[in-house]
Short mmCIF file of C-alpha atoms and ligand atoms in Angstrom, two decimals:
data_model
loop_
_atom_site.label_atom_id
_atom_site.label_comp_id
_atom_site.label_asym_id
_atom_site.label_seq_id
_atom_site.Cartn_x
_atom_site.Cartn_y
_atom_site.Cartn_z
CA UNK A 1 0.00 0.00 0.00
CA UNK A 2 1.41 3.68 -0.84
CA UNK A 3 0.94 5.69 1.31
CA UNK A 4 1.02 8.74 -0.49
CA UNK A 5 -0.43 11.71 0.35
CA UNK A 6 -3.45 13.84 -0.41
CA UNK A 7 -0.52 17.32 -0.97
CA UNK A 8 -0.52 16.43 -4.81
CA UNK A 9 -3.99 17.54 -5.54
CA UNK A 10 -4.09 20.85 -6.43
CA UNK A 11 -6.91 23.17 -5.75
CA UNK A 12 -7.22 22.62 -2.02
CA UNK A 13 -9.16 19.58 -0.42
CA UNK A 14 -12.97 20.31 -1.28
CA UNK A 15 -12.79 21.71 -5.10
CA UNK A 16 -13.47 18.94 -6.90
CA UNK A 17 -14.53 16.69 -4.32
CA UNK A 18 -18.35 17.80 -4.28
CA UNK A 19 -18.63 16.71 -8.03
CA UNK A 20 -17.40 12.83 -7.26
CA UNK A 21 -19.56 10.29 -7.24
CA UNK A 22 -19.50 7.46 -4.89
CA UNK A 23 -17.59 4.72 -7.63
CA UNK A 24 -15.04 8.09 -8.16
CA UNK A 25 -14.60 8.20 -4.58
CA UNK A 26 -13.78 4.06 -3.69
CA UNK A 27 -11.41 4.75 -6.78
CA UNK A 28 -9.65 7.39 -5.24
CA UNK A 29 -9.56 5.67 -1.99
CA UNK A 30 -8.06 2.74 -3.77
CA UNK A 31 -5.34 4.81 -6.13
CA UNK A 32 -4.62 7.24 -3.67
CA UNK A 33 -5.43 5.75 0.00
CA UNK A 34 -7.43 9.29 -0.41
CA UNK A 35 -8.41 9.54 3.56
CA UNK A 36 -11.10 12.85 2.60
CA UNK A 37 -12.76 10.32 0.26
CA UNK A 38 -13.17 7.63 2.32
CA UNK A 39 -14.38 10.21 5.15
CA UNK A 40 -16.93 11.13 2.53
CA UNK A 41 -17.90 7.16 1.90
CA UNK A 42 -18.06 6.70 5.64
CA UNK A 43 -20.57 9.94 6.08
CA UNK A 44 -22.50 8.54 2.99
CA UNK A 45 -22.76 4.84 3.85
CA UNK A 46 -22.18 3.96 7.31
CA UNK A 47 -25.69 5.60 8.89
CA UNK A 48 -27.11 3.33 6.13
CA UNK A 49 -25.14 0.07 6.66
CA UNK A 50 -26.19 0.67 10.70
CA UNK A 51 -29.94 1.11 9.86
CA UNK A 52 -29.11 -1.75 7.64
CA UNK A 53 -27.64 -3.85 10.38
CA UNK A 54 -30.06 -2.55 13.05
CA UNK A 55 -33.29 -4.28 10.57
CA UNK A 56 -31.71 -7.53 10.45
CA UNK A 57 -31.16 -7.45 14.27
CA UNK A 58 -28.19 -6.28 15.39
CA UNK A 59 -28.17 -4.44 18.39
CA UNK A 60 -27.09 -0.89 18.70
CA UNK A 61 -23.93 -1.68 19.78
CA UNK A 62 -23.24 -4.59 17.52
CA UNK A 63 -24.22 -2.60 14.45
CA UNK A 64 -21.52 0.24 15.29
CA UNK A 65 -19.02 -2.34 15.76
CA UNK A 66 -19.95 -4.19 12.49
CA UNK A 67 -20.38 -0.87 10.12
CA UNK A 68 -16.81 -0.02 11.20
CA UNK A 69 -15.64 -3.04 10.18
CA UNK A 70 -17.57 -3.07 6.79
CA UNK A 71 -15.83 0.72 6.61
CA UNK A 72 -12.40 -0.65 7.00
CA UNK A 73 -12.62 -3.25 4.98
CA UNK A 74 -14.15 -0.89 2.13
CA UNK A 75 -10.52 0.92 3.22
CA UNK A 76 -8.63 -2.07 2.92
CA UNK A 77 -10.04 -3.81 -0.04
CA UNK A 78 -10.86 -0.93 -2.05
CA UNK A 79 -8.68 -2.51 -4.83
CA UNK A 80 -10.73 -5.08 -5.88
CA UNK A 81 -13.77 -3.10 -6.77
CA UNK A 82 -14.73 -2.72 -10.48
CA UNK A 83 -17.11 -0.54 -11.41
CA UNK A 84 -17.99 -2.66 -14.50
CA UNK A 85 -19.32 -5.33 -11.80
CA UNK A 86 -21.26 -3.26 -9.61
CA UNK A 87 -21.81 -0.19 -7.82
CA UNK A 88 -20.14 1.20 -5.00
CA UNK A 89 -23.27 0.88 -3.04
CA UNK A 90 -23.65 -2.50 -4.66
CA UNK A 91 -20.10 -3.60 -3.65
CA UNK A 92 -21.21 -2.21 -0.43
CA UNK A 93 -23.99 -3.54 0.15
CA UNK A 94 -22.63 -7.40 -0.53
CA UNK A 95 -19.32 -6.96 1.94
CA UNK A 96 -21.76 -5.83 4.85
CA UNK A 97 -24.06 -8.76 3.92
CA UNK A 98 -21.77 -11.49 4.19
CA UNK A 99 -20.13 -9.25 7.36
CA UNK A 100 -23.35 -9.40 8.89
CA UNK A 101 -23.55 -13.45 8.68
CA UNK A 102 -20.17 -13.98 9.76
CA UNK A 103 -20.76 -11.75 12.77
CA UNK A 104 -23.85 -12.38 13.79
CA UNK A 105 -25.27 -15.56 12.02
CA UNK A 106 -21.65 -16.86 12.90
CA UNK A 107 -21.72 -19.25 9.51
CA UNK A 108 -20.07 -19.20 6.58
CA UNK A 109 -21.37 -17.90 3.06
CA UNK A 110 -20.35 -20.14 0.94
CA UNK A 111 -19.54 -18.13 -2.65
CA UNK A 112 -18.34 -18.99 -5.46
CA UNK A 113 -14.61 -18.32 -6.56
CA UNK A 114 -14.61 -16.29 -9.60
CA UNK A 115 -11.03 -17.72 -10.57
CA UNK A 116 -12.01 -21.09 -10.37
CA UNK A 117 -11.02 -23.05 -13.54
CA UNK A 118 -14.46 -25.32 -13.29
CA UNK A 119 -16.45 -21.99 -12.81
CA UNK A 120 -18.85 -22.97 -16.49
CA UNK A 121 -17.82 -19.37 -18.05
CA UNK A 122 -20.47 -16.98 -19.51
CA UNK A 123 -21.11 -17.25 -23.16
CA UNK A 124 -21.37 -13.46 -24.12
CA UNK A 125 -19.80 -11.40 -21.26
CA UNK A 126 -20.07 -8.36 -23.43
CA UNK A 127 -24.11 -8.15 -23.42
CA UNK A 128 -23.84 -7.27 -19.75
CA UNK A 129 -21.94 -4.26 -19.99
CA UNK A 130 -23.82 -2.34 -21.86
CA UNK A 131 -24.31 0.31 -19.31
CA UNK A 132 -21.93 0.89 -16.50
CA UNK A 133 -22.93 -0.55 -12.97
CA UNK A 134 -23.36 3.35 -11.55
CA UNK A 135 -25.61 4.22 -14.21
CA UNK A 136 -27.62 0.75 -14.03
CA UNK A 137 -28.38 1.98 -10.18
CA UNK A 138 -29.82 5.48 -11.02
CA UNK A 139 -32.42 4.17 -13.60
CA UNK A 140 -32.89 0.84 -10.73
CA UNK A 141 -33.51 3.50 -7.94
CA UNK A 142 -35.96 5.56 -10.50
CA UNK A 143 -38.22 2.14 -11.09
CA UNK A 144 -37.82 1.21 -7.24
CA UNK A 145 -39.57 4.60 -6.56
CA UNK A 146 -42.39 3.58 -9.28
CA UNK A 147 -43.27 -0.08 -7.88
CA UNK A 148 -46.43 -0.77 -5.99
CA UNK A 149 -46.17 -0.07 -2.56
CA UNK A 150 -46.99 -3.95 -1.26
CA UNK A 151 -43.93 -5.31 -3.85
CA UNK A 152 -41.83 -2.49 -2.44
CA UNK A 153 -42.39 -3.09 1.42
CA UNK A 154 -41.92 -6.99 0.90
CA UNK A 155 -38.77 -6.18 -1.12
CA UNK A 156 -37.61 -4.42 1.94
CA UNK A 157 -38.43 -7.18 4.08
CA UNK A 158 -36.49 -9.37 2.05
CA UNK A 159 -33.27 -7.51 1.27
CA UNK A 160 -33.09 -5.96 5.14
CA UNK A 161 -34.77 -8.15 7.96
CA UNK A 162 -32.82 -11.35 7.23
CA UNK A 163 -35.69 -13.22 6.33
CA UNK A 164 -36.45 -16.11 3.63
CA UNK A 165 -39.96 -15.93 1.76
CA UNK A 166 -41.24 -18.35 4.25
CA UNK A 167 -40.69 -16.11 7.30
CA UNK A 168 -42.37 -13.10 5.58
CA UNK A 169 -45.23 -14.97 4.68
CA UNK A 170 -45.35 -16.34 8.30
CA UNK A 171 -44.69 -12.40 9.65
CA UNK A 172 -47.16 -10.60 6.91
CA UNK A 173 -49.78 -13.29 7.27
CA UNK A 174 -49.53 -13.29 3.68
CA UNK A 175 -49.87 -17.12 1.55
CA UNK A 176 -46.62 -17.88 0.79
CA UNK A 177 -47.34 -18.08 -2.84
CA UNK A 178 -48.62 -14.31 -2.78
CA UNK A 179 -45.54 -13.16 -1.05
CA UNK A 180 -43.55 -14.83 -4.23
CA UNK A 181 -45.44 -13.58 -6.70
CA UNK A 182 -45.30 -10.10 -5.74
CA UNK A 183 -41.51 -10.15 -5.30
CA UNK A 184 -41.46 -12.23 -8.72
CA UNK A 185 -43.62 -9.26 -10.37
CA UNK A 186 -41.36 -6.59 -9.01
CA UNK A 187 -38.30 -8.19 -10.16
CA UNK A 188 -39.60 -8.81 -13.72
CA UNK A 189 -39.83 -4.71 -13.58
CA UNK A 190 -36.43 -3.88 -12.22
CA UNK A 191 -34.66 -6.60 -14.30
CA UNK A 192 -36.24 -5.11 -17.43
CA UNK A 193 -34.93 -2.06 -16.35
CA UNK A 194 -31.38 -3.53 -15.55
CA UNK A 195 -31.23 -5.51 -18.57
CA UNK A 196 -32.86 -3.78 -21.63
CA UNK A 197 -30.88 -0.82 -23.30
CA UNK A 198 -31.56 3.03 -23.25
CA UNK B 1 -25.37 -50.85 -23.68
CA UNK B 2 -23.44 -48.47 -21.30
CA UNK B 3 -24.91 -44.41 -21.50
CA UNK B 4 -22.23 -41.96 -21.01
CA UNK B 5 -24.11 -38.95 -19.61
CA UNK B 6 -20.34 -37.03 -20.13
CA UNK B 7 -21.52 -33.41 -20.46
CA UNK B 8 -19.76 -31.50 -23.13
CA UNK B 9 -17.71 -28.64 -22.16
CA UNK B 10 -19.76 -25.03 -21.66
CA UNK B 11 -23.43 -27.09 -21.86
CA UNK B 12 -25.64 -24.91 -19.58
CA UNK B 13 -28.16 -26.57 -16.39
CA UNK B 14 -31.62 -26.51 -17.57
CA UNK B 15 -33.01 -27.05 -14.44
CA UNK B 16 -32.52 -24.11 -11.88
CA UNK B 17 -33.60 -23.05 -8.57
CA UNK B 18 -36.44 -20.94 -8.26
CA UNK B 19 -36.21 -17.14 -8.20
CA UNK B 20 -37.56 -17.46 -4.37
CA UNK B 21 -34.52 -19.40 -3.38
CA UNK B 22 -32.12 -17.06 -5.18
CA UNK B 23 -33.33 -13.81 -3.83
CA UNK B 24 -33.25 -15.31 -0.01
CA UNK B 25 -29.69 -15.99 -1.50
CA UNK B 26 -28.68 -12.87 -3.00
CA UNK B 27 -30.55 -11.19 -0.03
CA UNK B 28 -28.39 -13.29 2.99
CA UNK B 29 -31.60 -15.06 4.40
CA UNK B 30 -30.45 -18.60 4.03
CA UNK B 31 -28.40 -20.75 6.25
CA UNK B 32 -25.27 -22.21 5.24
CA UNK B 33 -26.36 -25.85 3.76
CA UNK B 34 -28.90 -24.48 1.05
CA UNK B 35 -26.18 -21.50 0.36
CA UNK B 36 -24.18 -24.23 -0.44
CA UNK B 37 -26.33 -25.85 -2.56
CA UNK B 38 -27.28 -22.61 -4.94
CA UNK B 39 -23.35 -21.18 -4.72
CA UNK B 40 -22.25 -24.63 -6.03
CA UNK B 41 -25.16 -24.61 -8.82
CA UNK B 42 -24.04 -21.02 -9.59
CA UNK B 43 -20.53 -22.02 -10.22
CA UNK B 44 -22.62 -24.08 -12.79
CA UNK B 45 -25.04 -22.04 -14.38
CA UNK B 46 -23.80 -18.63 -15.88
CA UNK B 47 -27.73 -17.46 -16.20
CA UNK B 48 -27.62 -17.63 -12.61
CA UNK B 49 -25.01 -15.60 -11.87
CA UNK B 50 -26.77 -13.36 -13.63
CA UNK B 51 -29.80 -13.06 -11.92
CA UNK B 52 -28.03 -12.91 -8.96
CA UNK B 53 -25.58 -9.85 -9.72
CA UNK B 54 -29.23 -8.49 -10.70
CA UNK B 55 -30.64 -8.80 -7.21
CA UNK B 56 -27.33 -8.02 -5.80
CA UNK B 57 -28.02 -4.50 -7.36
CA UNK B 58 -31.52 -4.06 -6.11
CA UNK B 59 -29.99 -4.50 -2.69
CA UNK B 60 -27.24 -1.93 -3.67
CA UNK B 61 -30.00 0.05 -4.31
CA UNK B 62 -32.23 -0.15 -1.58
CA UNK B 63 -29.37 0.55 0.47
CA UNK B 64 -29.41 3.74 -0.85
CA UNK B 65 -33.36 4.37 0.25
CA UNK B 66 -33.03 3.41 3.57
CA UNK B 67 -33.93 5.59 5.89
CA UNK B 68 -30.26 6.43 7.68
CA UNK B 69 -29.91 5.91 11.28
CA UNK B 70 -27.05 8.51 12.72
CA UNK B 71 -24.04 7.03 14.22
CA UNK B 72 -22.87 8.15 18.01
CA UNK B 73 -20.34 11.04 17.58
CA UNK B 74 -16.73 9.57 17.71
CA UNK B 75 -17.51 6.45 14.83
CA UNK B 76 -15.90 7.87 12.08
CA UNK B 77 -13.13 9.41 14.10
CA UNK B 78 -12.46 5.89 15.65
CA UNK B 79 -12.40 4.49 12.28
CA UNK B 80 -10.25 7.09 10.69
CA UNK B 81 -7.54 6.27 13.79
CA UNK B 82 -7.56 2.71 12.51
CA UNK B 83 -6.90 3.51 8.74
CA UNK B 84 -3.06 2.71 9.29
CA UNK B 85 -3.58 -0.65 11.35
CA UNK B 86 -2.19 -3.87 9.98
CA UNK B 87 -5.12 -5.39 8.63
CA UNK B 88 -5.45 -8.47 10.65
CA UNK B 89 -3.76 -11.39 9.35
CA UNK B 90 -6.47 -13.91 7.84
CA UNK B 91 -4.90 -17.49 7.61
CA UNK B 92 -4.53 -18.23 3.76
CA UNK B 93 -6.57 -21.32 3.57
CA UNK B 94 -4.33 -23.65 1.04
CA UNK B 95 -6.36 -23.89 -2.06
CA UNK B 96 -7.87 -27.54 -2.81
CA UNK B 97 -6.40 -29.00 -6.21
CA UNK B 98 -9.11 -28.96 -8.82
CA UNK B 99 -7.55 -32.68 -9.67
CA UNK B 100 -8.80 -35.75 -8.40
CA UNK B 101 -12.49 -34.67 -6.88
CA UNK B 102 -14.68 -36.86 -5.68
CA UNK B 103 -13.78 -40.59 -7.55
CA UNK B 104 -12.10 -38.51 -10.64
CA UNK B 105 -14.92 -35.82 -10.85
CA UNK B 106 -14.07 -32.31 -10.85
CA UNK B 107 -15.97 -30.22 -8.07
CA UNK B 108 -16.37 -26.08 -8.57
CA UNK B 109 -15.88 -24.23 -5.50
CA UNK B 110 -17.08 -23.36 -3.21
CA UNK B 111 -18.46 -27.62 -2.84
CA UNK B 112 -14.34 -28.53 -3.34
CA UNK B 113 -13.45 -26.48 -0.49
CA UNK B 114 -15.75 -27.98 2.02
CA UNK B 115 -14.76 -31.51 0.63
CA UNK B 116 -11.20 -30.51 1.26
CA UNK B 117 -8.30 -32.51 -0.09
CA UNK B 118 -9.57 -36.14 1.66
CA UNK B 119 -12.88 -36.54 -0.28
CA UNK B 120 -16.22 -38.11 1.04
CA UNK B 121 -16.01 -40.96 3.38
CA UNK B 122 -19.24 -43.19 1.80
CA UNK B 123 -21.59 -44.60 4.58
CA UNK B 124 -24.14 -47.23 2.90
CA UNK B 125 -27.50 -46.04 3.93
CA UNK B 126 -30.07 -48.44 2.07
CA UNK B 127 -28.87 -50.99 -1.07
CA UNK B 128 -27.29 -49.19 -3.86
CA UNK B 129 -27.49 -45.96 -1.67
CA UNK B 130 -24.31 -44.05 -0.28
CA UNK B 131 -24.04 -40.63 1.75
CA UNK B 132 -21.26 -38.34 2.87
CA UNK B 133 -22.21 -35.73 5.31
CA UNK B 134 -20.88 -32.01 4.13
CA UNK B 135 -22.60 -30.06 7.45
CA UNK B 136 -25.08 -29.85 9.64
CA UNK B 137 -26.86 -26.27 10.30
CA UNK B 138 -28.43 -24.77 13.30
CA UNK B 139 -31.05 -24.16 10.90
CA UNK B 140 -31.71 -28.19 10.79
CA UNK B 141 -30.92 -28.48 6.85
CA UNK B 142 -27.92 -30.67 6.56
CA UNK B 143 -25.84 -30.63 3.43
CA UNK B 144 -24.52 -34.57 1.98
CA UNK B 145 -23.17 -35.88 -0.98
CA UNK B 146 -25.05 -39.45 -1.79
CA UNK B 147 -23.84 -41.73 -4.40
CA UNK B 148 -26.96 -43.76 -5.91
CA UNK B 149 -26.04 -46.71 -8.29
CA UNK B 150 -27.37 -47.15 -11.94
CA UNK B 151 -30.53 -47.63 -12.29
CA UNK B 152 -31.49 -47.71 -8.41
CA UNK B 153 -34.82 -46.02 -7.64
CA UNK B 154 -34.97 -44.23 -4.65
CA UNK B 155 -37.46 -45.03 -1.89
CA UNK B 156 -40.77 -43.62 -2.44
CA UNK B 157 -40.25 -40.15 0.06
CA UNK B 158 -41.83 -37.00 0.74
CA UNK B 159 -40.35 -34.11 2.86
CA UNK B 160 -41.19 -32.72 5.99
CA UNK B 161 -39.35 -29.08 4.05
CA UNK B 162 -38.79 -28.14 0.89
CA UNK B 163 -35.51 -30.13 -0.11
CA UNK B 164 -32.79 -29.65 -2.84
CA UNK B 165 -30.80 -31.68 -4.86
CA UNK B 166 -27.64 -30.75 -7.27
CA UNK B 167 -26.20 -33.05 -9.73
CA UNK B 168 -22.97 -33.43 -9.86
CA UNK B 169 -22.30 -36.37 -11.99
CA UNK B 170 -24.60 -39.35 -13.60
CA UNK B 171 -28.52 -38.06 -13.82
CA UNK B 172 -31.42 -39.21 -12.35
CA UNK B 173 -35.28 -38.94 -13.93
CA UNK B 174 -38.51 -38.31 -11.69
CA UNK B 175 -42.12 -36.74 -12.35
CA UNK B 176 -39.97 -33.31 -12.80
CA UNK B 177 -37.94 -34.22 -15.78
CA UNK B 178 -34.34 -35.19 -16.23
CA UNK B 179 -31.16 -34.20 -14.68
CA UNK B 180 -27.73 -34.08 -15.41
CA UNK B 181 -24.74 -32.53 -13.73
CA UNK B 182 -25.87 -28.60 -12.82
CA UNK B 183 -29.27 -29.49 -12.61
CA UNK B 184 -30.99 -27.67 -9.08
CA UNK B 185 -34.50 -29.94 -7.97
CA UNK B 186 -36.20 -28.85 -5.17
CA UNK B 187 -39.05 -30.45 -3.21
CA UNK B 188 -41.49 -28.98 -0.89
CA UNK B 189 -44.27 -31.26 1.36
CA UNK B 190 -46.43 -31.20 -1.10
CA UNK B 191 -45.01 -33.60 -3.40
CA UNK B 192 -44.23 -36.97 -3.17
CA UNK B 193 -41.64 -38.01 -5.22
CA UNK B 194 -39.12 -41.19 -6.60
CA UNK B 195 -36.17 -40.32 -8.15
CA UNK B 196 -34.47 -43.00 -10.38
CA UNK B 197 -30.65 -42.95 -10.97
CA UNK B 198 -29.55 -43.42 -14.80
CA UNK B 199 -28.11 -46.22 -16.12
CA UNK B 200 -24.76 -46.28 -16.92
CA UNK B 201 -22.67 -44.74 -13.98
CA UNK B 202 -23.70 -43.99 -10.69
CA UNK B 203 -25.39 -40.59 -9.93
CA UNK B 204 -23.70 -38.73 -7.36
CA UNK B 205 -25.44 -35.14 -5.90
CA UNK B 206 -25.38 -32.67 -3.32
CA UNK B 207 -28.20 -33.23 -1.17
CA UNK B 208 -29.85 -30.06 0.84
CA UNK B 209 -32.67 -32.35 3.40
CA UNK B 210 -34.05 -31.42 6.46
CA UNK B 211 -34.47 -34.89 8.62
CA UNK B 212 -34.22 -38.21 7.82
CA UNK B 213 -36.07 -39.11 4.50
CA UNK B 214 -40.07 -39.89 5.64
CA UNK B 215 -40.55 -42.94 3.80
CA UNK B 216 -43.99 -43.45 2.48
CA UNK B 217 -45.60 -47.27 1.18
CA UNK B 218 -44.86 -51.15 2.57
CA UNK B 219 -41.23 -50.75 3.74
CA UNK B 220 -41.56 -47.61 5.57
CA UNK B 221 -41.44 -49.10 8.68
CA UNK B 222 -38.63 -51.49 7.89
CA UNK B 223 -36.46 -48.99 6.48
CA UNK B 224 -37.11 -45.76 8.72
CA UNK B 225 -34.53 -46.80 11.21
CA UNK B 226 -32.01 -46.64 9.17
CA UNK B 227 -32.14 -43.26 7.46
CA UNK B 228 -30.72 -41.54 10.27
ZN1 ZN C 301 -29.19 -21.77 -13.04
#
C-alpha cells in the first residue's frame, strides 16, 4: 500500500470533491489511499449500513461495531472493486451482507470463486456491460420509486430483515405463494430495467 | 449398452432453482447448507449468476433508500484512527487441487473447499445408496453428498421441508424431468416423489434435506430406522 499523500492535488481539499460520485470516490480511496474520500464514503454509507444492520437485528452496539468493520474493509479492499461489476453501493452492500452473517449468524457464506477453472464461463460477457454498474443503479432506484407499494415493502423485508420468503409470509400473514409472486412481479420490472438498453 | 451422460464442455443446467430461493440468496436469508447448494449450482449455471448480480443490485440500491440511522459522535473518528492498522492477518486457507475430486470428478468451488483434499467418506445407507455428510446447520438443513447406483430407484419419500438436490455427476429422472450434472430440484411437502438414478454410472449429488427421509408405502417401517 502507498501511502502517499493527499498534498498532490491541487486546488485545495474540497474543489473537486463535491462533483465525485460514490464509484469516483472508492477509486480514489483505492489509487490514492485518499483519507477525505473515504471520510466522505463513511458519512454517505455507514448511517445506512447501521440502519441496515439494526433491521436484520443487530443491536445498537453490535451494528456500530460491524459498520466499522464493513468501513475498513471498504478501506482495505478498495482494490478489488470494479465498477464494470457493480456499484459502489452495490459492492457495499454485498461486503456488509456477508459481514453481517459472519458476525452475527456466525456461519459461513459459501460463494463462489470467480477464478475457479471449473467456474462454467459466460457465453457473451459483453451483453452485460452495456451500461456501466453506476448508471444501471440510477435508472434501478428511479423504477424502485415507481413499484407498488406492497412489492416495495416486501422487497424491503427481504433484502433488510434477514428473512427467507417463508418467514415473511409467516410475519405478513400473507400465503406464501402471494408473497412470491409479488416479489417475482417486481423483479420482472427492475430486471427489465437492468437488462434492456436506453 | 453403457450411457455416457459425459456433459460437453460449456453445456448450460436446464433445471434451476427458483427465483424465491435465489433472492433469499442474494438477499443473505439462508443458512449455510442451502447456500451451499445454490453457490455450487451457480458455479454451474452462468444465467444464474446473472440473476443474482441483478438482485445483488436491487440490494445496492435499496441501500441507498433506507432511511439512515445517525451514528454516536466519535464512529468515524475511531475508524479514521484505525486507517493505518495492519489489517489483521487472515490465515490463507491452502487452495484444494481442482484434480482428483470426488472418484475422478471435478468439483467447482465453493463444494471442493468444504470436501477438502480427503474426499467423502461413503456410509451405505439403504442398497445401492451411499451418503457423505458435508454439514449440519443450526437451521436443521444438513448438506450430503449421496452416491446412488445405476438404475437404483430411490425409496418412495416426501419431505417434511422443501428439499434440494444438485447433480454433480450421472442423472437421475422423476415426475420433474431429467437431470444431469448442474441441474438444481427442489421439493417442498407437497409432493411426493421417486427419483431413479440413470443407467450407466452412478449418480452422485449434493443433497440439501431437512431430517431423515419420511418414507412413504410397505417398507416404511422397515427402512425408517435406518435413514438416520
Ligand atoms: Zn441456473
Amino acid at each position: 500500500m502507498g501511502g502517499s499523500s493527499d498534498t498532490s492535488r491541487a486546488g485545495g481539499p474540497a474543489s473537486g470533491l463535491e462533483a465525485r460520485s460514490l464509484d469516483d470516490l472508492v477509486v480514489d480511496v483505492a489509487l490514492r489511499r485518499d483519507r477525505q474520500a473515504f471520510a466522505r464514503l463513511f458519512d454517505h454509507f455507514a448511517p445506512r449500513l447501521k440502519a441496515y444492520l439494526a433491521r436484520s437485528g443487530a443491536d445498537q452496539a453490535t451494528a456500530e461495531e460491524v459498520v466499522q468493520d464493513v468501513m475498513l474493509t471498504l478501506w482495505r479492499r478498495a482494490d478489488q472493486f470494479d465498477r464494470a461489476q457493480a456499484s459502489a453501493g452495490t459492492w457495499i452492500y454485498t461486503i456488509a451482507r456477508n459481514r453481517r452473517i459472519d458476525l452475527l449468524r456466525r456461519e459461513r457464506r459459501p460463494e463462489i470463486d470467480p477464478s475457479d477453472p471449473l467456474l462454467t464461463p459466460t457465453p457473451d460477457p459483453a451483453a452485460d456491460d452495456a451500461l456501466m454498474a453506476g448508471e444501471r443503479e440510477q435508472r434501478l432506484r428511479a423504477a424502485l420509486g415507481q413499484l407498488p407499494r406492497e412489492q416495495a415493502d416486501l422487497l424491503r423485508m427481504a433484502f433488510f430483515d434477514d428473512k427467507p420468503h417463508s418467514a415473511i409470509a409467516a410475519e405478513t400473514r400473507l400465503p406464501l405463494g402471494t408473497v412470491k409472486s409479488r416479489l417475482r412481479l417486481a423483479m420482472v420490472r427492475l430486471r427489465k430495467v437492468l437488462r434492456d438498453n436506453p | 449398452m453403457s450411457v455416457s451422460t459425459a456433459i460437453p464442455p460449456g453445456s448450460m443446467p436446464s433445471h434451476h432453482p427458483d427465483e424465491a430461493l435465489l433472492l433469499d440468496y442474494a438477499a443473505g436469508a439462508l443458512g449455510e447448507a442451502e447456500s451451499l447448494a445454490v453457490a455450487t449450482h451457480l458455479a454451474l449455471c452462468p444465467d444464474c449468476r446473472h440473476e443474482v448480480a441483478d438482485l445483488e443490485s436491487v440490494g445496492g440500491a435499496m441501500l441507498e433508500e433506507i432511511e439512515p440511522a445517525p451514528l454516536s459522535g466519535d464512529s468515524r473518528a475511531a475508524v479514521m484512527a484505525r486507517l493505518d492498522e495492519a489489517p489483521p492477518a487472515t490465515p490463507r486457507r491452502r487452495p484444494v487441487p481442482v484434480a482428483p475430486g470426488v472418484a475422478g470428478l471435478p468439483l467447482p468451488e465453493p463444494l471442493r473447499s468444504y470436501l477438502g483434499e480427503t474426499g467423502p467418506s461413503w456410509r451405505r445407507i439403504m442398497a445401492g445408496v451411499a451418503e457423505h455428510q458435508i454439514l449440519a446447520g443450526p437451521d436443521g438443513y444438513r448438506a450430503v453428498l449421496l452416491r446412488i447406483e445405476p438404475e437404483i430407484a430411490m425409496p418412495v419419500h416426501t419431505h417434511r421441508d422443501r428439499e434440494h438436490t444438485l447433480v454433480l455427476a450421472g442423472g437421475f429422472t422423476d415426475a420433474f424431468g431429467h437431470f444431469l450434472r448442474g441441474d438444481f430440484s427442489s421439493t417442498d411437502p407437497s409432493v411426493t416423489h421417486q427419483p431413479v438414478a440413470d443407467p450407466g454410472e452412478p449418480c452422485i449429488c449434493l443433497a440439501i434435506t431437512t431430517a431423515p427421509l419420511r418414507l412413504t408405502g410397505r417398507w416404511a417401517r422397515f427402512l425408517n430406522p435406518f435413514l438416520r
